[in-house]
Coordinates of C-alpha atoms in Angstrom, one line a residue:
Chain A
X289 CA -1.3 -36.1 3.1
X290 CA -3.5 -37.2 0.2
X291 CA -2.0 -37.3 -3.3
X292 CA -4.7 -36.1 -5.7
X293 CA -5.1 -37.4 -9.2
X294 CA -3.6 -34.2 -10.6
X295 CA -0.4 -34.4 -8.5
X296 CA 2.7 -33.8 -10.6
X297 CA 5.3 -31.2 -11.5
X298 CA 4.7 -28.9 -8.6
X299 CA 4.9 -31.4 -5.8
X300 CA 8.6 -32.1 -6.5
X301 CA 9.7 -30.2 -3.3
X302 CA 6.4 -30.4 -1.6
X303 CA 6.2 -30.1 2.1
X304 CA 3.4 -31.6 4.2
X305 CA 1.8 -28.4 5.2
X306 CA -2.0 -28.3 5.2
X307 CA -4.0 -25.4 3.9
X308 CA -7.4 -24.5 5.3
X309 CA -9.7 -22.3 3.3
X310 CA -12.9 -20.8 4.7
X311 CA -15.4 -19.3 2.3
X312 CA -18.5 -19.8 0.3
X313 CA -19.4 -23.0 -1.6
X314 CA -22.4 -22.0 -3.6
X315 CA -24.4 -21.7 -6.8
X316 CA -23.9 -18.9 -9.4
X317 CA -25.9 -17.8 -12.4
X318 CA -23.8 -15.6 -14.7
X319 CA -24.5 -13.5 -17.8
X320 CA -21.6 -12.1 -19.8
X321 CA -21.5 -10.7 -23.4
X322 CA -20.5 -14.3 -24.4
X323 CA -23.5 -16.0 -23.0
X324 CA -25.3 -17.0 -19.8
X325 CA -25.5 -20.0 -17.5
X326 CA -28.1 -21.7 -15.4
X327 CA -27.1 -22.4 -11.8
X328 CA -23.5 -23.6 -11.8
X329 CA -21.1 -24.3 -9.0
X330 CA -19.3 -21.2 -7.6
X331 CA -18.3 -19.6 -4.3
X332 CA -15.0 -18.1 -3.1
X333 CA -13.8 -21.3 -1.3
X334 CA -14.6 -23.4 -4.4
X335 CA -12.5 -21.3 -6.7
X336 CA -9.7 -20.8 -4.2
X337 CA -9.7 -24.5 -3.3
X338 CA -9.6 -25.7 -6.9
X339 CA -6.8 -23.2 -7.7
X340 CA -4.8 -24.3 -4.6
X341 CA -5.3 -28.0 -5.3
X342 CA -3.0 -27.8 -8.3
X343 CA -0.2 -26.6 -6.1
X344 CA -0.8 -28.0 -2.6
X345 CA -1.8 -31.7 -2.0
X346 CA -3.5 -31.0 1.4
X347 CA -6.3 -28.5 0.9
X348 CA -9.2 -28.5 3.5
X349 CA -12.3 -26.4 3.1
X350 CA -14.6 -24.9 5.7
X351 CA -18.0 -23.8 4.4
X352 CA -21.7 -24.4 4.6
X353 CA -24.1 -25.8 1.9
X354 CA -27.7 -26.9 1.6
X355 CA -28.9 -30.3 0.8
X356 CA -29.5 -29.0 -2.8
X357 CA -25.8 -28.9 -3.5
X358 CA -25.6 -32.6 -4.2
X359 CA -22.8 -35.1 -4.0
X360 CA -21.9 -34.7 -7.7
X361 CA -21.1 -31.1 -7.1
X362 CA -19.1 -31.9 -4.0
X363 CA -17.2 -34.4 -6.1
X364 CA -15.8 -31.5 -8.2
X365 CA -13.8 -30.7 -5.0
X366 CA -13.1 -34.2 -3.7
X367 CA -11.9 -35.4 -7.1
X368 CA -9.1 -32.9 -6.7
X369 CA -8.1 -34.3 -3.3
X370 CA -9.8 -31.4 -1.5
X371 CA -11.0 -32.3 2.0
X372 CA -14.6 -31.4 2.6
X373 CA -15.0 -32.6 6.2
X374 CA -15.4 -29.0 7.2
X375 CA -18.2 -28.3 4.7
X376 CA -21.3 -28.5 6.7
X377 CA -24.5 -29.7 4.9
X378 CA -27.7 -28.2 6.4
X379 CA -30.5 -30.8 6.1
X380 CA -33.4 -29.3 4.1
X381 CA -31.3 -26.1 3.5
X382 CA -30.6 -24.3 0.3
X383 CA -27.1 -23.2 -0.8
X384 CA -26.0 -19.6 -1.1
X385 CA -27.0 -18.3 -4.6
X386 CA -25.6 -15.3 -6.5
X387 CA -26.6 -14.1 -9.9
X388 CA -24.9 -11.4 -11.8
X389 CA -24.5 -9.8 -15.2
X390 CA -21.3 -8.3 -16.5
X391 CA -21.2 -5.2 -18.6
X392 CA -19.4 -5.1 -22.0
X393 CA -16.1 -4.0 -20.6
X394 CA -16.1 -6.9 -18.1
X395 CA -14.8 -4.5 -15.4
X396 CA -18.2 -3.8 -13.8
X397 CA -21.2 -6.0 -13.1
X398 CA -24.7 -5.8 -11.7
X399 CA -25.8 -8.2 -9.0
X400 CA -29.2 -9.6 -10.1
X401 CA -30.0 -12.0 -7.2
X402 CA -28.4 -12.6 -3.8
X403 CA -30.0 -15.4 -1.8
X404 CA -28.0 -16.0 1.4
X405 CA -30.0 -19.2 2.4
X406 CA -27.8 -21.4 4.6
X407 CA -25.1 -18.7 4.6
X408 CA -27.2 -16.4 6.8
X409 CA -26.5 -18.6 9.8
X410 CA -23.1 -19.9 8.9
X411 CA -21.3 -20.9 12.1
X412 CA -17.9 -22.2 10.9
X413 CA -16.9 -25.6 12.2
X414 CA -13.2 -26.6 12.5
X415 CA -12.8 -30.4 12.4
X416 CA -10.2 -31.8 14.7
X417 CA -8.1 -32.9 11.7
X418 CA -7.9 -29.3 10.5
X419 CA -6.4 -28.0 13.8
X420 CA -2.8 -28.5 12.8
X421 CA -3.1 -26.3 9.7
X422 CA -0.1 -24.1 9.0
X423 CA -1.7 -22.0 6.2
X424 CA -5.1 -20.4 6.5
X425 CA -7.0 -18.5 3.9
X426 CA -10.0 -16.4 5.0
X427 CA -11.8 -16.2 1.8
X428 CA -14.2 -13.4 0.8
X429 CA -17.0 -13.7 3.4
X430 CA -18.6 -11.7 6.3
X431 CA -15.7 -10.6 8.6
X432 CA -17.4 -12.1 11.7
X433 CA -17.2 -15.6 10.2
X434 CA -13.6 -15.0 9.2
X435 CA -12.8 -14.0 12.7
X436 CA -14.7 -16.9 14.3
X437 CA -12.7 -19.4 12.1
X438 CA -9.5 -17.9 13.2
X439 CA -10.5 -18.0 16.9
X440 CA -11.5 -21.6 16.6
X441 CA -8.0 -22.7 15.6
X442 CA -6.0 -23.6 18.8
X443 CA -2.7 -22.5 17.3
X444 CA -2.2 -19.5 15.1
X445 CA -1.2 -20.7 11.6
X446 CA 2.2 -19.8 10.1
X447 CA 0.4 -17.6 7.6
X448 CA -3.1 -16.1 7.5
X449 CA -4.3 -14.5 4.2
X450 CA -7.4 -12.5 4.1
X451 CA -9.4 -11.8 0.9
X452 CA -12.3 -9.3 1.2
X453 CA -14.2 -6.8 -0.9
X454 CA -15.7 -3.3 -0.9
X455 CA -19.1 -4.7 0.2
X456 CA -17.7 -5.6 3.7
X457 CA -16.0 -2.2 3.9
X458 CA -19.5 -0.7 3.4
X459 CA -21.5 -2.8 5.8
X460 CA -19.1 -4.3 8.3
X461 CA -16.0 -2.0 8.5
X462 CA -15.5 -2.3 12.3
X463 CA -15.5 -6.1 12.2
X464 CA -13.3 -6.1 9.1
X465 CA -10.8 -3.9 11.0
X466 CA -10.9 -6.4 13.9
X467 CA -9.9 -9.3 11.5
X468 CA -7.3 -7.2 9.8
X469 CA -5.4 -7.0 13.1
X470 CA -5.0 -10.7 13.1
X471 CA -3.9 -11.5 9.6
X472 CA -0.5 -11.5 7.8
X473 CA -1.6 -10.8 4.3
X474 CA -4.5 -8.8 2.9
X475 CA -5.6 -9.2 -0.7
X476 CA -7.9 -6.5 -2.2
X477 CA -8.2 -4.6 -5.5
X478 CA -7.0 -1.1 -6.2
X479 CA -10.4 0.6 -5.6
X480 CA -10.8 -1.3 -2.3
X481 CA -7.3 -0.2 -1.2
X482 CA -8.3 3.4 -1.9
X483 CA -11.5 3.0 -0.1
X484 CA -10.0 1.3 3.0
X485 CA -7.1 3.8 3.3
X486 CA -8.7 7.0 2.0
X487 CA -5.6 7.5 -0.2
X488 CA -5.6 7.8 -3.9
X489 CA -1.9 6.8 -4.5
X490 CA -1.5 3.1 -4.1
X491 CA 1.9 3.6 -2.5
X492 CA 0.3 5.8 0.2
X493 CA -2.7 3.4 0.5
X494 CA -0.3 0.5 1.1
X495 CA 1.5 2.5 3.8
X496 CA -1.7 3.2 5.6
X497 CA -3.1 -0.3 5.3
X498 CA 0.1 -1.8 6.6
X499 CA -0.5 0.0 9.9
X500 CA -3.9 -1.7 10.3
X501 CA -2.5 -5.2 11.0
X502 CA -1.3 -7.0 7.9
X503 CA 2.4 -7.2 7.3
X504 CA 1.9 -7.7 3.6
X505 CA -0.7 -6.2 1.2
X506 CA -1.6 -7.5 -2.3
X507 CA -3.3 -5.0 -4.5
X508 CA -5.1 -6.7 -7.4
X509 CA -5.4 -4.5 -10.5
X510 CA -7.2 -6.9 -12.9
X511 CA -5.8 -6.7 -16.4
X512 CA -3.0 -4.5 -15.0
X513 CA -1.6 -7.2 -12.8
X514 CA -1.0 -7.0 -9.0
X515 CA 1.3 -5.3 -6.5
X516 CA 2.8 -6.8 -3.4
X517 CA 3.9 -4.5 -0.6
X518 CA 5.8 -5.5 2.6
X519 CA 9.1 -5.4 4.4
X520 CA 9.7 -2.0 2.8
X521 CA 9.7 -3.6 -0.6
X522 CA 7.3 -3.7 -3.5
X523 CA 6.8 -6.3 -6.3
X524 CA 4.8 -5.9 -9.5
X525 CA 3.3 -9.0 -11.1
X526 CA 2.1 -8.6 -14.7
X527 CA -1.3 -9.9 -15.9
X528 CA -1.3 -12.0 -19.0
X529 CA -2.8 -9.8 -21.8
X530 CA -5.9 -11.7 -22.9
X531 CA -7.9 -11.2 -26.1
X532 CA -11.1 -12.3 -24.4
X533 CA -12.1 -12.5 -20.8
X534 CA -15.0 -15.0 -20.9
X535 CA -16.2 -14.8 -17.3
X536 CA -14.3 -12.9 -14.5
X537 CA -16.3 -14.6 -11.7
X538 CA -13.9 -16.2 -9.3
X539 CA -10.7 -14.7 -10.7
X540 CA -9.9 -12.9 -7.4
X541 CA -10.6 -16.1 -5.4
X542 CA -8.5 -18.2 -7.8
X543 CA -5.8 -15.7 -7.4
X544 CA -5.8 -15.9 -3.6
X545 CA -6.0 -19.7 -3.7
X546 CA -3.1 -19.9 -6.1
X547 CA -1.1 -17.5 -3.9
X548 CA -1.5 -19.3 -0.6
X549 CA -1.5 -22.7 -2.3
X550 CA 2.0 -22.0 -3.7
X551 CA 3.3 -20.8 -0.3
X552 CA 2.0 -23.8 1.5
X553 CA 3.5 -26.1 -1.1
X554 CA 6.9 -24.3 -0.6
X555 CA 6.3 -23.9 3.2
X556 CA 7.8 -20.4 3.0
X557 CA 6.5 -17.0 4.0
X558 CA 9.5 -15.0 2.8
X559 CA 9.0 -12.0 0.5
X560 CA 10.9 -13.8 -2.3
X561 CA 8.5 -16.8 -2.0
X562 CA 5.5 -14.4 -2.1
X563 CA 6.8 -12.9 -5.3
X564 CA 6.8 -16.3 -7.0
X565 CA 3.4 -17.0 -5.4
X566 CA 2.0 -13.9 -7.0
X567 CA 3.0 -15.3 -10.4
X568 CA 1.3 -18.6 -9.7
X569 CA -1.7 -16.7 -8.4
X570 CA -1.9 -14.7 -11.7
X571 CA -1.5 -17.8 -13.7
X572 CA -4.4 -19.6 -12.0
X573 CA -6.6 -16.5 -12.3
X574 CA -5.8 -16.3 -16.0
X575 CA -7.2 -19.8 -16.5
X576 CA -10.3 -19.1 -14.4
X577 CA -11.6 -16.4 -16.8
X578 CA -11.2 -18.5 -19.9
X579 CA -14.5 -20.3 -19.3
X580 CA -17.7 -20.0 -17.3
X581 CA -17.5 -20.6 -13.6
X582 CA -15.1 -23.3 -12.4
X583 CA -15.1 -25.1 -15.8
X584 CA -11.5 -24.3 -16.7
X585 CA -10.2 -24.7 -13.2
X586 CA -11.6 -28.3 -13.2
X587 CA -9.7 -29.3 -16.3
X588 CA -6.2 -28.1 -15.8
X589 CA -3.2 -30.3 -16.1
X590 CA 0.2 -29.7 -14.6
X591 CA 1.5 -29.2 -18.2
X592 CA -1.1 -26.4 -18.7
X593 CA 0.2 -24.7 -15.6
X594 CA 3.8 -25.1 -16.5
X595 CA 3.2 -23.7 -20.0
X596 CA 1.2 -20.7 -18.6
X597 CA 4.0 -20.0 -16.0
X598 CA 6.4 -20.0 -18.9
X599 CA 4.3 -17.4 -20.7
X600 CA 4.6 -15.2 -17.6
X601 CA 8.3 -15.5 -17.7
X602 CA 8.5 -14.6 -21.4
X603 CA 6.1 -11.7 -20.7
X604 CA 8.1 -10.1 -18.0
X605 CA 11.8 -11.2 -18.0
X606 CA 14.3 -8.6 -19.3
X607 CA 18.1 -8.0 -19.2
X608 CA 19.6 -4.7 -18.3
X609 CA 22.9 -5.2 -20.2
X610 CA 25.8 -2.8 -20.2
Chain B
X230 CA 30.4 11.7 -32.1
X231 CA 30.4 14.2 -29.3
X232 CA 31.0 13.0 -25.8
X233 CA 28.7 14.9 -23.5
X234 CA 29.5 15.9 -20.0
X235 CA 27.3 13.2 -18.6
X236 CA 28.8 10.4 -20.5
X237 CA 29.4 7.4 -18.3
X238 CA 28.1 4.0 -17.4
X239 CA 25.8 3.4 -20.3
X240 CA 28.3 4.3 -23.0
X241 CA 30.4 1.2 -22.2
X242 CA 29.4 -0.7 -25.3
X243 CA 28.2 2.3 -27.2
X244 CA 28.0 2.3 -30.9
X245 CA 28.3 5.4 -33.1
X246 CA 24.7 5.6 -34.3
X247 CA 23.1 9.0 -34.4
X248 CA 19.6 9.6 -33.3
X249 CA 17.4 12.3 -34.8
X250 CA 14.3 13.5 -32.9
X251 CA 11.7 15.7 -34.5
X252 CA 9.2 17.4 -32.3
X253 CA 8.3 20.6 -30.4
X254 CA 10.7 22.7 -28.4
X255 CA 8.5 25.1 -26.6
X256 CA 7.3 26.8 -23.4
X257 CA 4.8 25.3 -21.0
X258 CA 2.9 26.7 -18.0
X259 CA 1.7 24.0 -15.7
X260 CA -0.6 23.8 -12.7
X261 CA -0.8 20.7 -10.6
X262 CA -2.1 20.0 -7.1
X263 CA 1.5 20.6 -6.0
X264 CA 1.9 24.1 -7.4
X265 CA 2.1 26.1 -10.6
X266 CA 4.8 27.4 -12.9
X267 CA 5.4 30.5 -15.0
X268 CA 6.6 29.8 -18.6
X269 CA 9.2 27.0 -18.4
X270 CA 11.0 25.0 -21.1
X271 CA 8.9 22.1 -22.5
X272 CA 8.1 20.4 -25.8
X273 CA 8.1 16.8 -26.9
X274 CA 11.5 17.0 -28.5
X275 CA 13.0 18.7 -25.4
X276 CA 11.8 15.9 -23.1
X277 CA 12.7 13.1 -25.5
X278 CA 16.1 14.6 -26.3
X279 CA 17.0 15.1 -22.7
X280 CA 16.0 11.5 -21.8
X281 CA 17.9 10.1 -24.8
X282 CA 21.0 12.1 -24.1
X283 CA 21.7 10.0 -21.0
X284 CA 21.9 6.9 -23.1
X285 CA 23.0 7.9 -26.6
X286 CA 25.9 10.3 -27.2
X287 CA 24.7 11.6 -30.6
X288 CA 21.2 13.1 -30.3
X289 CA 20.2 15.6 -33.0
X290 CA 17.0 17.6 -32.8
X291 CA 14.7 19.0 -35.5
X292 CA 12.3 21.7 -34.4
X293 CA 11.3 25.3 -34.7
X294 CA 11.5 28.0 -32.0
X295 CA 11.0 31.8 -31.9
X296 CA 13.5 34.4 -31.0
X297 CA 12.0 34.5 -27.5
X298 CA 13.3 31.1 -26.6
X299 CA 16.8 32.4 -25.9
X300 CA 20.3 30.9 -25.8
X301 CA 20.1 30.1 -22.1
X302 CA 17.2 27.8 -22.8
X303 CA 18.9 26.2 -25.8
X304 CA 21.9 25.6 -23.6
X305 CA 19.7 23.2 -21.5
X306 CA 19.9 21.0 -24.6
X307 CA 23.5 21.7 -25.8
X308 CA 24.9 21.2 -22.3
X309 CA 23.8 17.6 -22.6
X310 CA 25.6 17.2 -26.0
X311 CA 22.4 17.5 -28.0
X312 CA 22.9 18.9 -31.5
X313 CA 20.5 21.7 -32.2
X314 CA 21.6 22.6 -35.8
X315 CA 18.2 21.4 -37.0
X316 CA 16.3 23.7 -34.5
X317 CA 15.3 26.6 -36.7
X318 CA 15.0 30.0 -35.0
X319 CA 12.4 32.2 -36.6
X320 CA 13.5 35.9 -36.3
X321 CA 10.9 37.9 -34.5
X322 CA 8.8 34.8 -33.9
X323 CA 7.3 33.4 -30.7
X324 CA 7.8 29.8 -29.6
X325 CA 4.9 27.4 -29.2
X326 CA 3.2 27.8 -25.9
X327 CA 1.0 25.3 -24.0
X328 CA -0.6 25.8 -20.6
X329 CA -2.5 23.1 -18.8
X330 CA -4.0 22.2 -15.4
X331 CA -3.9 18.7 -14.0
X332 CA -6.8 17.3 -11.9
X333 CA -6.3 15.8 -8.5
X334 CA -5.9 12.3 -9.8
X335 CA -3.2 13.4 -12.2
X336 CA -4.7 11.2 -14.9
X337 CA -6.6 13.9 -16.7
X338 CA -5.9 17.6 -17.5
X339 CA -7.5 20.6 -19.0
X340 CA -5.7 22.6 -21.7
X341 CA -5.9 26.3 -20.7
X342 CA -3.9 27.9 -23.5
X343 CA -2.5 26.7 -26.9
X344 CA -0.6 29.3 -28.9
X345 CA 0.9 27.6 -32.0
X346 CA 3.0 30.6 -32.9
X347 CA 6.0 29.5 -35.0
X348 CA 4.7 25.9 -35.0
X349 CA 1.8 26.9 -37.3
X350 CA 4.2 27.1 -40.3
X351 CA 6.8 24.5 -39.2
X352 CA 8.6 23.3 -42.2
X353 CA 11.2 20.8 -40.9
X354 CA 14.8 21.2 -42.1
X355 CA 17.1 18.3 -42.2
X356 CA 20.7 19.5 -42.0
X357 CA 23.2 17.6 -44.1
X358 CA 25.0 16.3 -41.0
X359 CA 21.7 14.6 -40.0
X360 CA 21.4 12.6 -43.2
X361 CA 23.2 9.5 -42.0
X362 CA 21.0 9.0 -39.0
X363 CA 20.1 5.4 -38.2
X364 CA 17.5 6.0 -35.6
X365 CA 14.6 8.5 -36.0
X366 CA 12.0 9.5 -33.5
X367 CA 8.9 11.2 -34.9
X368 CA 7.8 13.0 -31.7
X369 CA 4.3 14.0 -30.9
X370 CA 3.5 16.5 -33.6
X371 CA 1.2 17.1 -36.6
X372 CA 1.4 14.0 -38.8
X373 CA 2.2 16.1 -41.9
X374 CA 5.4 17.4 -40.3
X375 CA 6.3 13.9 -39.2
X376 CA 5.8 12.7 -42.7
X377 CA 7.8 15.6 -44.3
X378 CA 10.8 14.8 -42.0
X379 CA 10.8 11.2 -43.0
X380 CA 10.6 12.1 -46.7
X381 CA 13.5 14.5 -46.4
X382 CA 15.9 11.8 -45.2
X383 CA 17.6 10.3 -48.2
X384 CA 17.9 6.9 -46.7
X385 CA 15.3 5.2 -44.5
X386 CA 16.7 4.9 -41.0
X387 CA 17.2 1.5 -39.4
X388 CA 14.4 2.2 -37.0
X389 CA 11.6 4.8 -37.0
X390 CA 9.6 5.3 -33.8
X391 CA 6.4 7.4 -33.9
X392 CA 4.8 8.9 -30.9
X393 CA 1.4 10.5 -31.3
X394 CA -1.8 11.2 -29.3
X395 CA -5.6 11.2 -29.5
X396 CA -5.7 14.8 -30.7
X397 CA -4.1 13.8 -34.1
X398 CA -6.6 10.9 -34.4
X399 CA -9.4 13.4 -34.0
X400 CA -8.2 16.1 -36.4
X401 CA -5.7 14.4 -38.8
X402 CA -6.5 10.7 -38.9
X403 CA -5.9 10.3 -42.7
X404 CA -2.4 11.9 -42.5
X405 CA -1.7 9.9 -39.4
X406 CA -2.5 6.7 -41.2
X407 CA -0.2 7.7 -44.0
X408 CA 2.7 8.1 -41.5
X409 CA 1.8 4.9 -39.8
X410 CA 2.6 3.0 -43.0
X411 CA 6.2 4.2 -42.9
X412 CA 7.2 3.6 -39.3
X413 CA 8.5 0.6 -37.4
X414 CA 7.3 1.3 -33.9
X415 CA 4.2 3.2 -32.7
X416 CA 4.0 4.5 -29.1
X417 CA 0.5 5.5 -27.8
X418 CA -1.5 5.1 -24.6
X419 CA -4.2 2.5 -23.9
X420 CA -7.1 4.8 -24.7
X421 CA -5.5 5.9 -27.9
X422 CA -4.9 2.3 -28.9
X423 CA -8.6 1.7 -28.3
X424 CA -9.6 4.8 -30.3
X425 CA -7.2 4.0 -33.2
X426 CA -8.3 0.3 -33.5
X427 CA -11.9 0.4 -32.4
X428 CA -11.2 -2.5 -30.1
X429 CA -11.6 -2.5 -26.3
X430 CA -9.3 -5.5 -25.6
X431 CA -5.7 -4.3 -25.9
X432 CA -4.6 -7.6 -27.4
X433 CA -7.2 -7.2 -30.2
X434 CA -6.3 -3.5 -30.5
X435 CA -2.6 -4.4 -31.0
X436 CA -3.5 -7.0 -33.7
X437 CA -5.5 -4.4 -35.6
X438 CA -2.9 -1.6 -35.3
X439 CA -0.1 -4.0 -36.4
X440 CA -1.9 -4.3 -39.7
X441 CA -1.7 -0.5 -40.2
X442 CA 2.1 -0.3 -40.8
X443 CA 4.1 -0.6 -37.6
X444 CA 5.8 -3.9 -36.8
X445 CA 5.9 -3.1 -33.1
X446 CA 3.3 -1.4 -30.9
X447 CA 4.0 0.1 -27.5
X448 CA 0.9 0.7 -25.3
X449 CA 1.7 3.1 -22.5
X450 CA -0.6 2.6 -19.4
X451 CA 0.8 5.3 -17.1
X452 CA 0.9 4.0 -13.5
X453 CA 0.2 0.5 -14.8
X454 CA 3.3 0.3 -17.0
X455 CA 3.6 -0.5 -20.7
X456 CA 3.1 -3.3 -23.1
X457 CA 5.1 -4.1 -26.2
X458 CA 3.6 -6.1 -29.0
X459 CA 5.4 -7.5 -32.1
X460 CA 6.8 -10.6 -33.8
X461 CA 3.8 -12.5 -32.2
X462 CA 5.2 -11.8 -28.8
X463 CA 4.2 -9.5 -25.9
X464 CA 6.3 -7.9 -23.1
X465 CA 4.9 -6.2 -20.0
X466 CA 7.1 -3.5 -18.4
X467 CA 6.1 -2.4 -14.9
X468 CA 5.8 1.2 -13.8
X469 CA 7.6 2.2 -10.6
X470 CA 4.9 2.7 -8.0
X471 CA 5.2 6.3 -6.9
X472 CA 3.8 8.0 -3.8
X473 CA 3.5 11.3 -5.6
X474 CA 3.4 12.3 -9.3
X475 CA 4.5 15.9 -9.2
X476 CA 4.0 16.8 -12.8
X477 CA 3.2 14.3 -15.6
X478 CA 4.0 16.7 -18.4
X479 CA 6.6 15.2 -20.7
X480 CA 6.4 11.7 -19.2
X481 CA 5.3 10.1 -22.5
X482 CA 8.0 12.0 -24.5
X483 CA 10.7 11.0 -22.0
X484 CA 9.5 7.5 -22.2
X485 CA 9.8 7.5 -26.0
X486 CA 13.2 9.2 -25.9
X487 CA 14.5 6.7 -23.4
X488 CA 13.2 3.9 -25.6
X489 CA 14.9 4.9 -28.8
X490 CA 17.9 6.3 -27.0
X491 CA 18.7 2.9 -25.6
X492 CA 18.2 1.2 -28.9
X493 CA 20.5 3.6 -30.7
X494 CA 23.1 3.2 -28.0
X495 CA 22.9 -0.6 -28.4
X496 CA 22.4 -0.4 -32.1
X497 CA 19.9 -3.2 -32.0
X498 CA 16.3 -3.5 -33.2
X499 CA 15.6 -7.0 -31.8
X500 CA 12.6 -7.7 -29.7
X501 CA 14.9 -8.6 -26.8
X502 CA 16.6 -5.2 -27.1
X503 CA 13.2 -3.5 -27.2
X504 CA 12.3 -5.2 -23.9
X505 CA 15.3 -3.7 -22.2
X506 CA 14.6 -0.4 -23.9
X507 CA 11.1 -0.3 -22.4
X508 CA 12.6 -0.6 -18.9
X509 CA 15.0 2.3 -19.7
X510 CA 12.1 4.2 -21.1
X511 CA 10.1 3.6 -17.9
X512 CA 13.0 4.7 -15.7
X513 CA 13.5 8.0 -17.6
X514 CA 9.7 8.7 -17.4
X515 CA 9.7 7.9 -13.7
X516 CA 12.3 10.7 -13.2
X517 CA 10.5 13.1 -15.4
X518 CA 7.4 13.2 -13.1
X519 CA 9.3 13.9 -10.0
X520 CA 9.7 17.7 -10.6
X521 CA 8.0 20.3 -12.8
X522 CA 8.9 20.3 -16.5
X523 CA 12.4 19.3 -17.4
X524 CA 13.9 20.1 -14.1
X525 CA 14.6 16.5 -13.0
X526 CA 15.7 15.4 -16.4
X527 CA 18.3 18.2 -16.4
X528 CA 19.9 17.0 -13.2
X529 CA 20.3 13.2 -13.6
X530 CA 23.6 11.4 -13.1
X531 CA 24.5 8.0 -14.5
X532 CA 24.4 6.8 -10.9
X533 CA 20.8 8.0 -10.5
X534 CA 19.9 6.0 -13.6
X535 CA 21.7 2.9 -12.5
X536 CA 20.0 3.0 -9.2
X537 CA 16.6 3.5 -10.7
X538 CA 17.1 0.6 -13.2
X539 CA 18.0 -1.6 -10.2
X540 CA 14.7 -0.6 -8.6
X541 CA 12.9 -1.9 -11.7
X542 CA 14.8 -5.2 -11.5
X543 CA 13.9 -5.6 -7.8
X544 CA 10.3 -4.6 -8.6
X545 CA 9.8 -7.3 -11.3
X546 CA 12.3 -10.1 -11.1
X547 CA 11.0 -13.4 -9.8
X548 CA 11.9 -17.1 -9.8
X549 CA 9.6 -19.9 -10.6
X550 CA 11.4 -22.6 -8.6
X551 CA 10.4 -26.2 -8.6

């Protein structure tokens, strides 16, 4: 276990469980009503890893990058204690690049550029030191790579969380359904839950999806919070009402990273633990959107996180007095 | 103070505050994907009054009906202990009638028929026995009638809650703004908050609307719950995830009635009390949509309400353990 520089408050009861995250480490170029960026560091595993690093001291990434990514960018991850042994660097290769433009309501976006580059032939490598991982996050990625990662672990982790999106439902539904059979928790948004289940009601959508493999389903609703279904129960996590969403890129990844990061810190997979994990997830996602790309997630302190969690408590606690 | 037949659990600490609700008492004909009704009892004051009657023992209505409404329909209200002295019956007149059809997603509807009838000349009467009311709900209605009711009370109530809708913003915005200056709490939905403020962000919309008169703003978000803004704070109440919404008619009115009913029962206008009131409001609204019209709100027991409140607690309570 490595103790990163930002270790603090949330390690008090920390267990020694390692968390492996597979996903993209990449470049993004983003345009929002607030401005635009050149190529900046992005990718699902980057956001998820950074978010998880504030909760769990032993985060390990599996990804692929090109030689263009550079050590300074990798250091964004390693400076948080994130293990990048599983991040393969392809000599002479170019990193995955995505460029998008958000509309004024920030709820929809156009993809301007998608250059798969080294991601096109991503063959995920699981270093020997990753083999004992207890928590696995299959970040948003082609389902066949998610499946390959899972199959290359000798022992099934204690908890496998899958994050995916509508794109994979459109182009790789059969493979996605294969992966679904092997995971414990699925994290998708409301429209994706409707698409995957064919049900409009989220309650009915959850019932259908929970027959597809996962024992738990998280439905992300953006500014409306998130729902957790499982064990015949349901939990509703609020979203923090924000005056401005600066850049939504990576919010879902940060959410998933915060979720599994908290569970691995606590080393618990109970429904009660998942409820708290959803609040940590929402808190990390709320930071992510405050600045472009990973900027805000790079700067957090444990005090920032504690204060934000307190805002969630004030936002949602009530008494039903008689 | 009259003790209605359904007095129970929630009267334990009950104060003697009376609640006056002005709004429509009317007939509706409703079509949803689950079926359609003939003329059934509806109206904003009917739904709000029924919802409030389970929490507050002294609910008084101000409205206008035609001779066609009938004693049996009035008894739906009086059987819950609701005072109808302020419900004027126009001899030979016909009651307000609205007919609507909900679309498959239940989030939008078409109005098929609107017959104002006796509502066209509604001149609200405040009986002498209503004059000491401490809590006033101005139910969804033309703003000039809301204003007249307020002006006919000799003393300003302890709390005035205004419920309105986009229709009045379209056709009577100036009058609505006049009323807004005189109320404590405004209850509208998210699209209406955006329309009234000209702001897309609900946080910014709330800031703008709180300069228009109300000290508190409730933003109803349907299946996504509700937000309460005021005193520089914000509270997020969840909605109960439902497999089926049978008929949404009256849900907003039941919500508002539950909100002010709880506050008048508790005789408190603190932000903390309003947080709890929002949960009661959400619980009453969740019953309303389970059957057509007022059917479910007529049948509730205190045990039903206690069980539903417990569902809200399970739905939203979490621990942030260290």
